[in-house]
Amino acid sequence: MGNLFCKGKNYSRWKRRPIMSFIHNQASPTHIGIRTVEAENVCNFSTHSDLCISIATWNMNGQVSFEELADMVGSNREFELLAVGLQEAPKERKVATLLKEALHETHTMIGKVIMGSLQLYLFGPSNAKRSSITELKMDKQSIGGFGGIIGRKKGAVAIRINYKGIRIVFISCHLSAHASKVEERNCECRHISHSLFSKNWNPYSRPSHITIWLGDLNYRLQGIDTYPARNLINNDLHQRLHGKDQLLQEAGRGQIFNGFCEGTLTFKPTYKYNKGSSNYDTSYKVRVPAWTDRILFKIEDESDIEATLHSYESMDEINGSDHKPVKAHLCLRLIRQRRLPPIIENSNSIINSNNNNNNNNNINQLSS
């Protein structure tokens, strides 16, 4: 059927909204695409960083178990914030309960946003001070399929938070499937980017320090058949497939995610597996493996904040879905605080004062 917002009146309507884009959406001579960064394996938690974040994304294919969620979260809790983005997830109440159970000794839920099977959870330290959070907002944006009436809902869910003075936007998405839908996915990225948090857009608000985009982006491998691709993977030569990755190709063309960073794809493609195993698809479709599940991040101003990626990996031992979960460990360090002009500073003070009660109510509800 296609996504109707990509053309005609709907496209014109969202294009006229205030520009608050989280991704670059115009080809230009200066575009740099996605920057690949090497992961520094050693993290000196809370020593050289102001904030360490663990990020996980997983297309669950409608299945859930406590053991697999606990394995995905892991026992190493050397982080303050944990963001978990899920696609094709079961009912929110069951997933939230299992995540809370897995984390109850160290972390508590401080934010969540749900759009059917597309879910995003944010956890912080159980002993964190309430004053650590000075902003907490959620938003969601559906795409295609008549708003998710047909099939599982696609789109994005997002959380914006100011935690210990660091302004972060988390965006978890599930985009259109199939190798041929490249332009459709590009359009969905741009639509999501322009739509999130645009309803109550404040021209005086300060931009986020960092945007973290995760999810099942569904970009596939281009120009290679399934068996040659599998032969390379089986021989640990999957790095030769990087040049055929649609996401990197489209970013290189300046269509999406300009200036974002991503860890090196040292792990095998995360889709599509036979459920219950680590064997690639043996159905009659024998799909070409692909890195559909990704975590990217972008620093708004590198003179304000420094980001260090300490790990970027898939969790091959988790077999409950036809996707493998992907995790990243990212640490942030503030370099300096920008002082806004007095008029804008005063405007922000008034706005923040008006929003404090709403933010506190959100935090109280989500922590309960």
Short mmCIF file of C-alpha atoms in Angstrom, two decimals:
data_model
loop_
_atom_site.label_atom_id
_atom_site.label_comp_id
_atom_site.label_asym_id
_atom_site.label_seq_id
_atom_site.Cartn_x
_atom_site.Cartn_y
_atom_site.Cartn_z
CA MET A 1 0.00 0.00 0.00
CA GLY A 2 2.85 2.37 0.74
CA ASN A 3 3.08 5.28 3.14
CA LEU A 4 0.70 8.02 2.09
CA PHE A 5 2.53 10.82 3.91
CA CYS A 6 5.43 10.58 1.45
CA LYS A 7 3.50 12.39 -1.24
CA GLY A 8 0.64 14.78 -1.80
CA LYS A 9 -1.06 16.91 0.84
CA ASN A 10 0.15 15.00 3.88
CA TYR A 11 3.77 15.46 2.86
CA SER A 12 3.28 19.20 2.41
CA ARG A 13 1.63 19.52 5.81
CA TRP A 14 4.45 18.02 7.88
CA LYS A 15 7.09 19.72 5.76
CA ARG A 16 5.75 23.15 6.82
CA ARG A 17 6.15 22.41 10.53
CA PRO A 18 8.88 24.17 12.52
CA ILE A 19 12.25 22.64 11.72
CA MET A 20 13.25 20.50 14.70
CA SER A 21 14.78 17.67 12.72
CA PHE A 22 16.80 14.95 14.45
CA ILE A 23 18.41 13.80 11.20
CA HIS A 24 19.89 15.48 8.16
CA ASN A 25 17.40 15.22 5.29
CA GLN A 26 18.90 17.23 2.47
CA ALA A 27 21.68 16.12 0.15
CA SER A 28 24.46 18.69 0.26
CA PRO A 29 28.09 19.03 -0.82
CA THR A 30 29.17 18.94 2.83
CA HIS A 31 27.35 15.83 3.96
CA ILE A 32 29.48 13.30 5.77
CA GLY A 33 27.05 10.43 6.21
CA ILE A 34 27.41 8.10 9.17
CA ARG A 35 30.79 8.18 10.90
CA THR A 36 32.03 4.76 11.96
CA VAL A 37 33.73 4.79 15.35
CA GLU A 38 35.77 2.10 17.05
CA ALA A 39 34.59 0.96 20.47
CA GLU A 40 36.97 1.52 23.37
CA ASN A 41 36.44 -1.62 25.39
CA VAL A 42 37.48 -0.27 28.81
CA CYS A 43 34.98 1.96 30.64
CA ASN A 44 36.07 3.68 33.86
CA PHE A 45 32.52 4.09 35.13
CA SER A 46 31.91 7.47 36.83
CA THR A 47 35.62 8.26 36.77
CA HIS A 48 36.21 10.00 33.44
CA SER A 49 32.55 10.46 32.46
CA ASP A 50 29.57 12.44 33.70
CA LEU A 51 27.05 9.85 32.49
CA CYS A 52 27.24 6.26 31.21
CA ILE A 53 24.30 4.85 29.24
CA SER A 54 23.50 1.28 28.26
CA ILE A 55 21.29 1.00 25.17
CA ALA A 56 19.52 -2.11 23.87
CA THR A 57 17.24 -2.72 20.91
CA TRP A 58 15.42 -5.93 20.05
CA ASN A 59 12.70 -7.01 17.64
CA MET A 60 11.03 -9.66 19.80
CA ASN A 61 8.75 -11.18 17.14
CA GLY A 62 5.93 -11.32 19.68
CA GLN A 63 7.78 -13.59 22.12
CA VAL A 64 9.06 -12.84 25.62
CA SER A 65 10.69 -14.67 28.50
CA PHE A 66 12.18 -13.39 31.73
CA GLU A 67 15.44 -15.25 31.12
CA GLU A 68 16.06 -13.63 27.74
CA LEU A 69 15.16 -10.13 28.92
CA ALA A 70 17.44 -10.60 31.92
CA ASP A 71 20.24 -11.83 29.64
CA MET A 72 19.75 -8.81 27.38
CA VAL A 73 19.91 -6.38 30.32
CA GLY A 74 22.93 -8.23 31.71
CA SER A 75 24.42 -8.44 35.18
CA ASN A 76 27.03 -5.70 34.67
CA ARG A 77 25.34 -2.53 35.94
CA GLU A 78 28.15 -0.07 35.36
CA PHE A 79 25.80 2.52 33.88
CA GLU A 80 23.36 5.09 35.18
CA LEU A 81 20.74 5.12 32.42
CA LEU A 82 19.42 2.10 30.57
CA ALA A 83 17.32 2.61 27.42
CA VAL A 84 15.49 -0.45 26.07
CA GLY A 85 13.76 -0.17 22.70
CA LEU A 86 11.55 -3.07 21.65
CA GLN A 87 9.75 -3.82 18.40
CA GLU A 88 7.04 -6.44 17.85
CA ALA A 89 6.91 -6.74 21.63
CA PRO A 90 4.12 -8.50 23.55
CA LYS A 91 1.76 -6.60 25.85
CA GLU A 92 3.45 -3.69 27.60
CA ARG A 93 2.32 -4.71 31.09
CA LYS A 94 4.07 -8.08 30.88
CA VAL A 95 7.28 -6.68 29.40
CA ALA A 96 7.46 -3.81 31.89
CA THR A 97 6.95 -6.19 34.81
CA LEU A 98 9.73 -8.49 33.63
CA LEU A 99 12.15 -5.63 33.04
CA LYS A 100 11.45 -4.18 36.48
CA GLU A 101 12.01 -7.60 38.00
CA ALA A 102 15.34 -7.98 36.20
CA LEU A 103 16.52 -4.54 37.36
CA HIS A 104 14.81 -4.05 40.72
CA GLU A 105 17.96 -4.18 42.85
CA THR A 106 19.80 -1.44 41.00
CA HIS A 107 17.51 0.55 38.70
CA THR A 108 13.95 1.85 38.56
CA MET A 109 11.81 2.91 35.61
CA ILE A 110 11.79 6.66 35.09
CA GLY A 111 10.13 6.83 31.66
CA LYS A 112 8.24 4.75 29.14
CA VAL A 113 6.31 5.33 25.93
CA ILE A 114 4.20 2.67 24.25
CA MET A 115 2.64 2.49 20.78
CA GLY A 116 1.28 -1.02 20.51
CA SER A 117 4.15 -3.43 19.92
CA LEU A 118 6.65 -0.55 19.67
CA GLN A 119 7.93 0.20 23.18
CA LEU A 120 10.66 2.29 24.79
CA TYR A 121 11.68 2.08 28.45
CA LEU A 122 14.15 4.24 30.35
CA PHE A 123 15.64 3.19 33.69
CA GLY A 124 17.78 5.14 36.14
CA PRO A 125 19.57 4.31 39.41
CA SER A 126 17.26 3.37 42.28
CA ASN A 127 19.14 5.78 44.55
CA ALA A 128 19.13 8.71 42.09
CA LYS A 129 18.04 12.09 43.44
CA ARG A 130 14.80 13.51 42.08
CA SER A 131 16.69 16.71 41.23
CA SER A 132 18.74 14.72 38.68
CA ILE A 133 15.77 14.88 36.29
CA THR A 134 14.67 18.38 35.31
CA GLU A 135 12.78 17.46 32.13
CA LEU A 136 10.96 14.32 31.05
CA LYS A 137 8.77 14.22 27.96
CA MET A 138 7.45 11.48 25.72
CA ASP A 139 6.12 11.41 22.16
CA LYS A 140 5.18 8.92 19.44
CA GLN A 141 4.64 8.94 15.69
CA SER A 142 2.99 6.18 13.66
CA ILE A 143 3.62 5.61 9.96
CA GLY A 144 1.88 3.69 7.17
CA GLY A 145 -0.56 0.81 7.40
CA PHE A 146 -3.47 3.11 8.31
CA GLY A 147 -1.88 3.88 11.68
CA GLY A 148 -1.11 0.26 12.44
CA ILE A 149 -4.64 -1.10 11.89
CA ILE A 150 -3.16 -3.42 9.29
CA GLY A 151 -0.34 -5.51 10.71
CA ARG A 152 2.00 -4.53 13.53
CA LYS A 153 2.35 -0.82 14.04
CA LYS A 154 5.38 0.91 12.54
CA GLY A 155 6.76 4.30 13.47
CA ALA A 156 8.75 5.68 16.39
CA VAL A 157 8.48 6.36 20.11
CA ALA A 158 10.71 8.84 21.90
CA ILE A 159 11.76 10.11 25.31
CA ARG A 160 13.41 13.47 25.93
CA ILE A 161 15.15 13.90 29.26
CA ASN A 162 17.47 16.31 31.02
CA TYR A 163 19.48 14.11 33.35
CA LYS A 164 22.14 15.73 35.51
CA GLY A 165 22.28 18.66 33.09
CA ILE A 166 22.72 16.49 29.98
CA ARG A 167 19.87 16.81 27.48
CA ILE A 168 19.21 13.53 25.67
CA VAL A 169 16.65 12.39 23.10
CA PHE A 170 16.07 8.64 22.72
CA ILE A 171 14.23 7.56 19.56
CA SER A 172 13.24 3.92 19.02
CA CYS A 173 11.75 3.05 15.65
CA HIS A 174 10.44 0.26 13.48
CA LEU A 175 10.53 1.08 9.76
CA SER A 176 9.07 -0.60 6.68
CA ALA A 177 10.37 -4.02 5.72
CA HIS A 178 11.71 -5.53 2.46
CA ALA A 179 14.85 -4.73 0.51
CA SER A 180 13.03 -2.74 -2.17
CA LYS A 181 11.57 -0.18 0.26
CA VAL A 182 14.72 1.96 0.59
CA GLU A 183 13.15 5.27 -0.42
CA GLU A 184 10.14 4.54 1.77
CA ARG A 185 12.39 4.02 4.79
CA ASN A 186 14.26 7.24 3.99
CA CYS A 187 10.97 9.12 3.88
CA GLU A 188 9.83 7.54 7.15
CA CYS A 189 13.05 8.64 8.86
CA ARG A 190 12.55 12.21 7.71
CA HIS A 191 8.88 12.23 8.70
CA ILE A 192 9.63 10.87 12.17
CA SER A 193 12.48 13.32 12.58
CA HIS A 194 10.33 16.35 11.78
CA SER A 195 7.24 15.19 13.68
CA LEU A 196 8.53 14.13 17.09
CA PHE A 197 8.08 16.78 19.79
CA SER A 198 6.84 19.29 17.20
CA LYS A 199 3.35 19.82 18.66
CA ASN A 200 4.59 21.79 21.66
CA TRP A 201 7.73 23.09 20.04
CA ASN A 202 9.36 25.93 21.99
CA PRO A 203 11.60 28.19 19.85
CA TYR A 204 13.55 29.23 22.97
CA SER A 205 14.33 25.74 24.24
CA ARG A 206 17.88 24.53 24.07
CA PRO A 207 18.65 21.64 21.70
CA SER A 208 19.58 18.25 23.04
CA HIS A 209 23.24 17.53 23.67
CA ILE A 210 22.85 14.12 22.05
CA THR A 211 20.27 12.17 20.05
CA ILE A 212 20.34 8.39 20.30
CA TRP A 213 18.42 6.58 17.58
CA LEU A 214 17.83 2.83 17.88
CA GLY A 215 15.53 0.15 16.57
CA ASP A 216 14.69 -2.14 13.69
CA LEU A 217 15.47 0.26 10.88
CA ASN A 218 15.00 -2.61 8.40
CA TYR A 219 17.70 -1.50 5.93
CA ARG A 220 18.99 -4.55 4.07
CA LEU A 221 21.97 -5.64 1.98
CA GLN A 222 21.94 -4.42 -1.60
CA GLY A 223 23.43 -6.21 -4.61
CA ILE A 224 24.27 -9.62 -3.16
CA ASP A 225 22.35 -12.91 -3.04
CA THR A 226 21.76 -14.88 0.11
CA TYR A 227 24.27 -17.71 -0.38
CA PRO A 228 27.31 -15.56 -1.27
CA ALA A 229 26.45 -13.37 1.74
CA ARG A 230 26.16 -16.38 4.03
CA ASN A 231 29.46 -17.78 2.79
CA LEU A 232 31.21 -14.56 3.79
CA ILE A 233 29.51 -14.58 7.19
CA ASN A 234 30.36 -18.23 7.83
CA ASN A 235 34.02 -17.46 7.09
CA ASP A 236 34.04 -14.43 9.43
CA LEU A 237 34.37 -12.11 6.44
CA HIS A 238 31.15 -10.17 7.04
CA GLN A 239 33.11 -6.90 7.05
CA ARG A 240 33.14 -7.28 3.26
CA LEU A 241 29.39 -6.73 3.35
CA HIS A 242 29.60 -3.25 4.89
CA GLY A 243 29.67 -1.58 1.48
CA LYS A 244 26.39 -3.28 0.57
CA ASP A 245 24.53 -2.06 3.65
CA GLN A 246 21.63 0.16 2.56
CA LEU A 247 21.72 2.34 5.68
CA LEU A 248 25.37 3.27 5.17
CA GLN A 249 24.73 3.76 1.44
CA GLU A 250 21.78 6.11 1.96
CA ALA A 251 23.58 8.09 4.64
CA GLY A 252 26.56 8.37 2.29
CA ARG A 253 24.23 9.82 -0.34
CA GLY A 254 23.19 12.51 2.14
CA GLN A 255 19.62 11.26 2.47
CA ILE A 256 19.51 10.41 6.18
CA PHE A 257 21.48 10.45 9.43
CA ASN A 258 24.09 12.96 8.35
CA GLY A 259 26.70 13.41 11.07
CA PHE A 260 25.50 10.48 13.16
CA CYS A 261 27.99 7.98 14.57
CA GLU A 262 27.81 4.22 14.74
CA GLY A 263 30.14 1.60 16.08
CA THR A 264 31.91 -0.70 13.65
CA LEU A 265 29.72 -3.60 12.53
CA THR A 266 32.01 -6.28 13.92
CA PHE A 267 29.07 -8.59 14.70
CA LYS A 268 27.19 -10.75 12.22
CA PRO A 269 23.97 -9.52 10.57
CA THR A 270 21.17 -9.71 13.14
CA TYR A 271 18.34 -10.85 10.83
CA LYS A 272 16.77 -13.23 9.81
CA TYR A 273 17.23 -16.29 12.03
CA ASN A 274 15.16 -19.40 12.57
CA LYS A 275 13.46 -18.86 15.91
CA GLY A 276 15.05 -20.89 18.66
CA SER A 277 18.43 -21.11 16.94
CA SER A 278 21.38 -19.17 15.59
CA ASN A 279 20.84 -20.48 12.07
CA TYR A 280 19.85 -18.08 9.32
CA ASP A 281 16.45 -18.41 7.64
CA THR A 282 15.81 -21.81 6.07
CA SER A 283 12.24 -21.10 4.99
CA TYR A 284 11.36 -21.04 1.31
CA LYS A 285 12.23 -17.32 1.26
CA VAL A 286 15.85 -17.90 2.45
CA ARG A 287 16.19 -14.18 3.14
CA VAL A 288 19.49 -12.41 2.69
CA PRO A 289 20.96 -11.71 6.16
CA ALA A 290 21.05 -8.02 7.11
CA TRP A 291 21.98 -5.59 9.87
CA THR A 292 18.41 -4.45 10.38
CA ASP A 293 18.91 -3.63 14.08
CA ARG A 294 21.05 -0.58 14.80
CA ILE A 295 22.07 2.01 17.38
CA LEU A 296 23.29 5.42 16.22
CA PHE A 297 24.03 8.66 18.04
CA LYS A 298 24.70 12.28 17.17
CA ILE A 299 26.31 15.05 19.22
CA GLU A 300 24.66 18.40 18.55
CA ASP A 301 27.78 20.46 19.36
CA GLU A 302 31.08 18.70 19.94
CA SER A 303 32.40 21.68 21.87
CA ASP A 304 29.71 21.06 24.52
CA ILE A 305 29.93 17.33 25.08
CA GLU A 306 32.17 14.38 24.37
CA ALA A 307 30.86 10.86 23.68
CA THR A 308 32.87 7.65 23.92
CA LEU A 309 31.52 4.35 22.65
CA HIS A 310 32.74 1.45 24.78
CA SER A 311 30.88 -1.44 23.16
CA TYR A 312 28.62 -2.22 20.20
CA GLU A 313 27.57 -5.84 19.86
CA SER A 314 24.83 -8.31 19.11
CA MET A 315 23.72 -10.96 21.58
CA ASP A 316 23.94 -14.15 19.56
CA GLU A 317 23.10 -16.40 22.50
CA ILE A 318 19.50 -15.08 22.66
CA ASN A 319 17.38 -17.21 20.32
CA GLY A 320 13.74 -16.43 21.09
CA SER A 321 13.18 -14.20 18.05
CA ASP A 322 14.14 -14.12 14.38
CA HIS A 323 16.27 -11.06 15.30
CA LYS A 324 19.25 -10.82 17.65
CA PRO A 325 19.29 -8.00 20.22
CA VAL A 326 21.90 -5.27 19.79
CA LYS A 327 23.52 -3.38 22.68
CA ALA A 328 25.79 -0.38 23.05
CA HIS A 329 27.55 1.24 26.00
CA LEU A 330 28.03 4.99 25.61
CA CYS A 331 29.65 7.42 28.05
CA LEU A 332 29.24 11.21 27.98
CA ARG A 333 31.32 14.03 29.39
CA LEU A 334 30.24 17.67 29.50
CA ILE A 335 32.94 20.01 28.23
CA ARG A 336 31.31 23.33 28.98
CA GLN A 337 27.90 24.86 29.56
CA ARG A 338 26.74 27.47 27.12
CA ARG A 339 25.24 30.60 28.65
CA LEU A 340 22.10 31.73 26.83
CA PRO A 341 21.26 35.43 26.25
CA PRO A 342 19.27 36.89 29.22
CA ILE A 343 15.97 37.12 27.31
CA ILE A 344 16.09 33.46 26.31
CA GLU A 345 17.36 32.40 29.75
CA ASN A 346 14.42 34.17 31.40
CA SER A 347 11.98 32.64 28.91
CA ASN A 348 13.32 29.19 29.67
CA SER A 349 13.04 29.83 33.41
CA ILE A 350 9.36 30.73 33.04
CA ILE A 351 8.66 27.73 30.81
CA ASN A 352 10.55 25.35 33.08
CA SER A 353 8.68 26.70 36.09
CA ASN A 354 5.34 26.08 34.38
CA ASN A 355 6.38 22.55 33.38
CA ASN A 356 7.86 21.45 36.71
CA ASN A 357 4.56 20.15 38.07
CA ASN A 358 3.88 18.16 34.87
CA ASN A 359 7.37 16.68 34.89
CA ASN A 360 7.11 15.69 38.56
CA ASN A 361 3.72 14.08 37.94
CA ASN A 362 5.17 12.08 35.04
CA ILE A 363 8.12 10.93 37.15
CA ASN A 364 5.87 9.97 40.08
CA GLN A 365 3.53 7.97 37.86
CA LEU A 366 6.30 6.12 36.04
CA SER A 367 8.25 5.27 39.16
CA SER A 368 5.22 3.71 40.83
#
